[in-house]
mmCIF file of C-alpha atoms and ligand atoms in Angstrom:
data_model
loop_
_atom_site.group_PDB
_atom_site.id
_atom_site.type_symbol
_atom_site.label_atom_id
_atom_site.label_comp_id
_atom_site.label_asym_id
_atom_site.label_seq_id
_atom_site.Cartn_x
_atom_site.Cartn_y
_atom_site.Cartn_z
ATOM 1 C CA UNK A 1 -29.757 -161.058 -161.243
ATOM 2 C CA UNK A 2 -26.670 -159.817 -159.263
ATOM 3 C CA UNK A 3 -26.070 -161.414 -155.901
ATOM 4 C CA UNK A 4 -23.897 -159.947 -153.699
ATOM 5 C CA UNK A 5 -22.934 -161.664 -150.892
ATOM 6 C CA UNK A 6 -22.213 -158.995 -147.267
ATOM 7 C CA UNK A 7 -20.791 -160.472 -144.595
ATOM 8 C CA UNK A 8 -23.476 -159.810 -141.646
ATOM 9 C CA UNK A 9 -26.166 -156.844 -141.583
ATOM 10 C CA UNK A 10 -24.226 -154.070 -141.248
ATOM 11 C CA UNK A 11 -21.540 -155.153 -143.938
ATOM 12 C CA UNK A 12 -25.686 -155.730 -146.731
ATOM 13 C CA UNK A 13 -27.246 -153.252 -145.744
ATOM 14 C CA UNK A 14 -24.027 -150.728 -146.746
ATOM 15 C CA UNK A 15 -23.970 -152.395 -150.385
ATOM 16 C CA UNK A 16 -27.662 -151.828 -150.623
ATOM 17 C CA UNK A 17 -27.654 -148.286 -149.227
ATOM 18 C CA UNK A 18 -25.055 -147.821 -151.368
ATOM 19 C CA UNK A 19 -27.369 -148.369 -154.568
ATOM 20 C CA UNK A 20 -30.027 -146.869 -153.387
ATOM 21 C CA UNK A 21 -27.134 -143.461 -152.894
ATOM 22 C CA UNK A 22 -25.915 -143.727 -156.575
ATOM 23 C CA UNK A 23 -29.976 -143.827 -157.675
ATOM 24 C CA UNK A 24 -29.915 -140.290 -156.241
ATOM 25 C CA UNK A 25 -27.048 -138.812 -156.947
ATOM 26 C CA UNK A 26 -27.473 -139.706 -160.774
ATOM 27 C CA UNK A 27 -30.899 -138.889 -160.897
ATOM 28 C CA UNK A 28 -31.244 -136.810 -158.253
ATOM 29 C CA UNK A 29 -35.793 -136.346 -158.646
ATOM 30 C CA UNK A 30 -36.238 -139.871 -159.010
ATOM 31 C CA UNK A 31 -38.584 -142.248 -156.874
ATOM 32 C CA UNK A 32 -37.651 -144.398 -154.380
ATOM 33 C CA UNK A 33 -40.128 -147.169 -153.985
ATOM 34 C CA UNK A 34 -39.676 -148.048 -149.625
ATOM 35 C CA UNK A 35 -39.910 -151.162 -147.577
ATOM 36 C CA UNK A 36 -40.350 -150.972 -143.703
ATOM 37 C CA UNK A 37 -39.652 -153.562 -141.489
ATOM 38 C CA UNK A 38 -36.280 -154.847 -139.883
ATOM 39 C CA UNK A 39 -34.326 -155.481 -143.401
ATOM 40 C CA UNK A 40 -33.567 -151.577 -144.259
ATOM 41 C CA UNK A 41 -33.756 -150.191 -141.363
ATOM 42 C CA UNK A 42 -29.731 -150.510 -141.567
ATOM 43 C CA UNK A 43 -30.276 -148.774 -144.977
ATOM 44 C CA UNK A 44 -31.723 -145.383 -143.617
ATOM 45 C CA UNK A 45 -28.989 -145.580 -140.942
ATOM 46 C CA UNK A 46 -26.390 -145.376 -143.194
ATOM 47 C CA UNK A 47 -28.713 -143.240 -145.815
ATOM 48 C CA UNK A 48 -28.774 -140.976 -143.035
ATOM 49 C CA UNK A 49 -25.315 -141.117 -141.968
ATOM 50 C CA UNK A 50 -23.808 -139.907 -145.650
ATOM 51 C CA UNK A 51 -27.234 -137.264 -145.910
ATOM 52 C CA UNK A 52 -25.581 -136.009 -142.680
ATOM 53 C CA UNK A 53 -22.309 -135.933 -143.850
ATOM 54 C CA UNK A 54 -23.242 -133.428 -146.703
ATOM 55 C CA UNK A 55 -23.217 -136.629 -149.927
ATOM 56 C CA UNK A 56 -26.358 -137.501 -150.766
ATOM 57 C CA UNK A 57 -29.033 -134.765 -150.923
ATOM 58 C CA UNK A 58 -33.020 -135.680 -150.762
ATOM 59 C CA UNK A 59 -34.476 -132.637 -151.734
ATOM 60 C CA UNK A 60 -35.991 -133.214 -154.782
ATOM 61 C CA UNK A 61 -36.435 -137.423 -154.059
ATOM 62 C CA UNK A 62 -40.069 -138.604 -154.341
ATOM 63 C CA UNK A 63 -40.605 -141.426 -152.302
ATOM 64 C CA UNK A 64 -43.372 -144.290 -152.947
ATOM 65 C CA UNK A 65 -43.979 -146.730 -149.755
ATOM 66 C CA UNK A 66 -44.966 -150.296 -150.426
ATOM 67 C CA UNK A 67 -47.710 -150.703 -147.713
ATOM 68 C CA UNK A 68 -49.723 -149.820 -145.376
ATOM 69 C CA UNK A 69 -52.108 -151.514 -142.505
ATOM 70 C CA UNK A 70 -55.259 -150.759 -142.922
ATOM 71 C CA UNK A 71 -57.403 -148.621 -140.115
ATOM 72 C CA UNK A 72 -53.980 -146.946 -138.644
ATOM 73 C CA UNK A 73 -53.404 -143.277 -138.260
ATOM 74 C CA UNK A 74 -50.021 -141.676 -139.589
ATOM 75 C CA UNK A 75 -49.298 -140.212 -136.042
ATOM 76 C CA UNK A 76 -50.364 -144.448 -134.771
ATOM 77 C CA UNK A 77 -46.206 -145.889 -133.987
ATOM 78 C CA UNK A 78 -47.307 -148.784 -135.200
ATOM 79 C CA UNK A 79 -48.245 -147.434 -138.730
ATOM 80 C CA UNK A 80 -46.066 -147.834 -141.444
ATOM 81 C CA UNK A 81 -45.927 -143.754 -141.263
ATOM 82 C CA UNK A 82 -44.512 -143.432 -138.420
ATOM 83 C CA UNK A 83 -41.867 -145.976 -138.931
ATOM 84 C CA UNK A 84 -40.357 -143.916 -142.439
ATOM 85 C CA UNK A 85 -40.880 -140.883 -140.445
ATOM 86 C CA UNK A 86 -39.173 -141.689 -137.485
ATOM 87 C CA UNK A 87 -36.164 -143.924 -139.358
ATOM 88 C CA UNK A 88 -35.732 -142.445 -142.256
ATOM 89 C CA UNK A 89 -37.798 -139.160 -143.615
ATOM 90 C CA UNK A 90 -37.156 -136.970 -140.080
ATOM 91 C CA UNK A 91 -33.262 -137.225 -140.249
ATOM 92 C CA UNK A 92 -33.000 -135.905 -144.071
ATOM 93 C CA UNK A 93 -33.797 -133.356 -145.826
ATOM 94 C CA UNK A 94 -37.433 -134.755 -147.757
ATOM 95 C CA UNK A 95 -39.556 -132.833 -147.621
ATOM 96 C CA UNK A 96 -42.728 -134.607 -146.314
ATOM 97 C CA UNK A 97 -45.144 -134.423 -149.084
ATOM 98 C CA UNK A 98 -42.811 -135.881 -151.340
ATOM 99 C CA UNK A 99 -43.616 -138.936 -149.099
ATOM 100 C CA UNK A 100 -46.110 -141.221 -150.290
ATOM 101 C CA UNK A 101 -48.229 -143.260 -149.147
ATOM 102 C CA UNK A 102 -51.700 -145.747 -149.118
ATOM 103 C CA UNK A 103 -53.664 -144.199 -146.827
ATOM 104 C CA UNK A 104 -54.761 -146.404 -144.376
ATOM 105 C CA UNK A 105 -57.499 -144.829 -142.747
ATOM 106 C CA UNK A 106 -59.273 -144.292 -145.973
ATOM 107 C CA UNK A 107 -61.784 -147.001 -144.858
ATOM 108 C CA UNK A 108 -62.889 -147.611 -148.785
ATOM 109 C CA UNK A 109 -60.608 -149.923 -150.209
ATOM 110 C CA UNK A 110 -61.302 -149.274 -153.569
ATOM 111 C CA UNK A 111 -61.192 -146.046 -153.792
ATOM 112 C CA UNK A 112 -57.753 -145.662 -152.255
ATOM 113 C CA UNK A 113 -56.074 -148.593 -153.891
ATOM 114 C CA UNK A 114 -57.759 -147.018 -157.754
ATOM 115 C CA UNK A 115 -56.069 -143.494 -156.166
ATOM 116 C CA UNK A 116 -52.823 -144.718 -154.687
ATOM 117 C CA UNK A 117 -51.772 -146.584 -158.029
ATOM 118 C CA UNK A 118 -52.672 -143.299 -160.246
ATOM 119 C CA UNK A 119 -50.395 -141.578 -158.223
ATOM 120 C CA UNK A 120 -47.576 -143.639 -159.464
ATOM 121 C CA UNK A 121 -48.525 -143.417 -162.554
ATOM 122 C CA UNK A 122 -48.469 -139.605 -162.807
ATOM 123 C CA UNK A 123 -45.638 -139.402 -161.587
ATOM 124 C CA UNK A 124 -44.047 -141.252 -163.739
ATOM 125 C CA UNK A 125 -42.580 -145.140 -162.134
ATOM 126 C CA UNK A 126 -40.681 -145.945 -159.864
ATOM 127 C CA UNK A 127 -37.564 -145.658 -161.057
ATOM 128 C CA UNK A 128 -36.052 -147.981 -157.253
ATOM 129 C CA UNK A 129 -37.623 -150.866 -155.597
ATOM 130 C CA UNK A 130 -36.375 -151.777 -152.290
ATOM 131 C CA UNK A 131 -37.990 -155.104 -151.365
ATOM 132 C CA UNK A 132 -38.151 -157.348 -147.858
ATOM 133 C CA UNK A 133 -39.140 -160.895 -147.984
ATOM 134 C CA UNK A 134 -41.416 -162.400 -146.009
ATOM 135 C CA UNK A 135 -40.826 -165.846 -144.278
ATOM 136 C CA UNK A 136 -43.463 -167.106 -146.997
ATOM 137 C CA UNK A 137 -42.026 -165.478 -149.712
ATOM 138 C CA UNK A 138 -44.375 -162.255 -149.604
ATOM 139 C CA UNK A 139 -43.632 -158.941 -150.985
ATOM 140 C CA UNK A 140 -44.769 -156.482 -149.498
ATOM 141 C CA UNK A 141 -48.362 -157.435 -148.147
ATOM 142 C CA UNK A 142 -48.510 -160.098 -151.097
ATOM 143 C CA UNK A 143 -49.571 -163.191 -149.281
ATOM 144 C CA UNK A 144 -49.155 -166.143 -151.088
ATOM 145 C CA UNK A 145 -51.431 -167.093 -153.442
ATOM 146 C CA UNK A 146 -51.292 -164.026 -154.475
ATOM 147 C CA UNK A 147 -52.147 -162.753 -158.382
ATOM 148 C CA UNK A 148 -49.065 -162.413 -160.140
ATOM 149 C CA UNK A 149 -51.568 -159.764 -162.674
ATOM 150 C CA UNK A 150 -52.134 -157.173 -159.073
ATOM 151 C CA UNK A 151 -52.059 -154.146 -158.642
ATOM 152 C CA UNK A 152 -52.441 -151.951 -155.823
ATOM 153 C CA UNK A 153 -54.834 -153.478 -153.451
ATOM 154 C CA UNK A 154 -56.950 -154.599 -149.727
ATOM 155 C CA UNK A 155 -55.729 -157.726 -147.924
ATOM 156 C CA UNK A 156 -56.009 -159.921 -145.653
ATOM 157 C CA UNK A 157 -52.898 -160.251 -143.637
ATOM 158 C CA UNK A 158 -51.983 -164.504 -143.520
ATOM 159 C CA UNK A 159 -51.454 -165.484 -139.541
ATOM 160 C CA UNK A 160 -48.271 -166.502 -140.253
ATOM 161 C CA UNK A 161 -46.885 -162.461 -141.629
ATOM 162 C CA UNK A 162 -49.554 -161.175 -138.623
ATOM 163 C CA UNK A 163 -47.362 -163.921 -135.690
ATOM 164 C CA UNK A 164 -43.944 -162.131 -137.648
ATOM 165 C CA UNK A 165 -45.170 -158.880 -137.625
ATOM 166 C CA UNK A 166 -46.311 -159.134 -133.524
ATOM 167 C CA UNK A 167 -42.803 -158.700 -132.594
ATOM 168 C CA UNK A 168 -44.020 -154.781 -132.912
ATOM 169 C CA UNK A 169 -47.000 -154.136 -131.557
ATOM 170 C CA UNK A 170 -45.561 -154.799 -128.103
ATOM 171 C CA UNK A 171 -48.046 -157.432 -126.876
ATOM 172 C CA UNK A 172 -51.282 -155.315 -128.893
ATOM 173 C CA UNK A 173 -52.506 -157.038 -131.615
ATOM 174 C CA UNK A 174 -52.378 -156.487 -135.430
ATOM 175 C CA UNK A 175 -53.788 -155.182 -137.529
ATOM 176 C CA UNK A 176 -55.950 -158.288 -140.276
ATOM 177 C CA UNK A 177 -56.308 -156.112 -142.905
ATOM 178 C CA UNK A 178 -53.538 -153.726 -144.726
ATOM 179 C CA UNK A 179 -52.914 -151.976 -148.560
ATOM 180 C CA UNK A 180 -50.576 -153.083 -150.517
ATOM 181 C CA UNK A 181 -48.612 -151.840 -153.843
ATOM 182 C CA UNK A 182 -49.622 -155.629 -156.233
ATOM 183 C CA UNK A 183 -47.096 -158.119 -157.555
ATOM 184 C CA UNK A 184 -48.204 -155.832 -160.879
ATOM 185 C CA UNK A 185 -47.048 -152.357 -159.655
ATOM 186 C CA UNK A 186 -43.811 -153.865 -158.440
ATOM 187 C CA UNK A 187 -42.695 -155.361 -160.983
ATOM 188 C CA UNK A 188 -43.381 -152.399 -162.965
ATOM 189 C CA UNK A 189 -40.128 -150.062 -161.412
ATOM 190 C CA UNK A 190 -37.425 -150.388 -163.261
ATOM 191 C CA UNK A 191 -35.110 -151.062 -161.002
ATOM 192 C CA UNK A 192 -35.611 -153.743 -158.237
ATOM 193 C CA UNK A 193 -33.065 -154.276 -155.277
ATOM 194 C CA UNK A 194 -33.995 -157.121 -152.327
ATOM 195 C CA UNK A 195 -32.188 -157.051 -148.713
ATOM 196 C CA UNK A 196 -32.358 -160.262 -147.083
ATOM 197 C CA UNK A 197 -30.979 -160.774 -143.795
ATOM 198 C CA UNK A 198 -30.728 -164.085 -141.353
ATOM 199 C CA UNK A 199 -30.688 -167.527 -141.636
ATOM 200 C CA UNK A 200 -33.885 -167.247 -140.817
ATOM 201 C CA UNK A 201 -34.792 -166.727 -144.932
ATOM 202 C CA UNK A 202 -32.347 -168.906 -145.961
ATOM 203 C CA UNK A 203 -34.531 -171.044 -147.375
ATOM 204 C CA UNK A 204 -36.667 -168.791 -149.268
ATOM 205 C CA UNK A 205 -34.520 -167.406 -150.927
ATOM 206 C CA UNK A 206 -33.619 -170.203 -152.549
ATOM 207 C CA UNK A 207 -37.018 -170.867 -152.926
ATOM 208 C CA UNK A 208 -37.873 -167.644 -154.564
ATOM 209 C CA UNK A 209 -34.364 -167.417 -156.584
ATOM 210 C CA UNK A 210 -33.714 -170.399 -157.413
ATOM 211 C CA UNK A 211 -37.077 -172.697 -157.227
ATOM 212 C CA UNK A 212 -39.641 -172.663 -160.001
ATOM 213 C CA UNK A 213 -41.517 -169.049 -160.252
ATOM 214 C CA UNK A 214 -45.095 -169.473 -158.468
ATOM 215 C CA UNK A 215 -47.400 -167.497 -156.768
ATOM 216 C CA UNK A 216 -47.308 -169.641 -154.112
ATOM 217 C CA UNK A 217 -43.977 -168.473 -153.371
ATOM 218 C CA UNK A 218 -44.909 -164.598 -154.045
ATOM 219 C CA UNK A 219 -40.521 -162.980 -154.159
ATOM 220 C CA UNK A 220 -40.379 -165.673 -157.150
ATOM 221 C CA UNK A 221 -41.806 -163.565 -159.919
ATOM 222 C CA UNK A 222 -39.002 -161.821 -159.121
ATOM 223 C CA UNK A 223 -36.481 -163.912 -161.333
ATOM 224 C CA UNK A 224 -38.909 -162.579 -164.382
ATOM 225 C CA UNK A 225 -37.783 -159.089 -163.896
ATOM 226 C CA UNK A 226 -34.802 -157.722 -166.263
ATOM 227 C CA UNK A 227 -33.014 -155.451 -163.045
ATOM 228 C CA UNK A 228 -33.435 -157.401 -159.923
ATOM 229 C CA UNK A 229 -29.768 -156.373 -157.556
ATOM 230 C CA UNK A 230 -30.185 -159.110 -154.520
ATOM 231 C CA UNK A 231 -28.398 -158.196 -151.613
ATOM 232 C CA UNK A 232 -28.118 -160.788 -148.492
ATOM 233 C CA UNK A 233 -25.499 -161.789 -145.751
ATOM 234 C CA UNK A 234 -24.312 -164.658 -145.827
ATOM 235 C CA UNK A 235 -26.987 -165.909 -143.754
ATOM 236 C CA UNK A 236 -30.282 -165.557 -145.723
ATOM 237 C CA UNK A 237 -27.397 -166.385 -148.948
ATOM 238 C CA UNK A 238 -26.859 -169.650 -147.896
ATOM 239 C CA UNK A 239 -27.866 -172.218 -149.333
ATOM 240 C CA UNK A 240 -27.684 -170.725 -153.337
HETATM 241 C C1 F6R B 301 -42.607 -153.938 -145.434
HETATM 242 C C2 F6R B 301 -42.777 -155.465 -146.103
HETATM 243 C C3 F6R B 301 -43.005 -157.388 -146.744
HETATM 244 C C4 F6R B 301 -41.091 -156.894 -145.618
HETATM 245 C C5 F6R B 301 -41.188 -158.348 -144.860
HETATM 246 C C6 F6R B 301 -39.723 -158.690 -144.662
HETATM 247 O O1 F6R B 301 -42.981 -152.712 -145.921
HETATM 248 O O2 F6R B 301 -43.651 -155.087 -147.100
HETATM 249 O O3 F6R B 301 -43.479 -157.584 -147.265
HETATM 250 O O4 F6R B 301 -40.506 -156.323 -146.986
HETATM 251 O O5 F6R B 301 -41.797 -158.545 -144.168
HETATM 252 O O6 F6R B 301 -39.668 -158.014 -143.509
HETATM 253 P P1 F6R B 301 -38.555 -157.530 -142.282
HETATM 254 O O7 F6R B 301 -37.159 -156.869 -143.134
HETATM 255 O O8 F6R B 301 -38.926 -157.521 -140.800
HETATM 256 O O9 F6R B 301 -38.060 -159.729 -142.620
#
């Protein structure tokens, strides 16, 4: 595992954006696995800036997002599709039909998860997966206890994750279920870039990257992947 230590959130974002941009420049037809949440917003902003300067071209890139809330339509401002359009896809020259996410409106979980997993396989697999790390160690929506061998599946969100996500719901109730790539799906990505920022992530970063590999800390499975880059700011990397 490679670790890049950044000064702060914006330095972390630039460093991680550099890695994603290198991937796109080296393989303009690559498949990027993407995440939502607070952590990647600065990465997306930086990539948009480089796109606007003409340094990076997304016209042949395909993206596959990690997860989506079950029951939310793409137009719902709390859906991850909406988030991605707003923070990234709407600002770059990616073709909307090349941006894939689980379909939150398909209520048949088994059918939707099989469709998404098959799609990842048919497209040739994810070249580089961007990941955030939840305070309880989750990656995607794989909560503590999730089986390492699971691929894309439906999940009930833990109280702590729903609590953490409340900030995005303006007082409304956050959804209780989601579709997520499984740990096995994530581990099949050829390269993984994890971004972490802030003091509140320090303990879980230490557990995930230096602690025992256990389903109780889903992110700890990344210790078994052969191409992981951790990019964090000083506060988040304080204990490692
Ligand atoms: C987002 C996702 C989540 C987040 C994690 C960290 O698509 O799958 O696992 O990466 O909850 O969230 P932030 O970045 O908001 O701390």
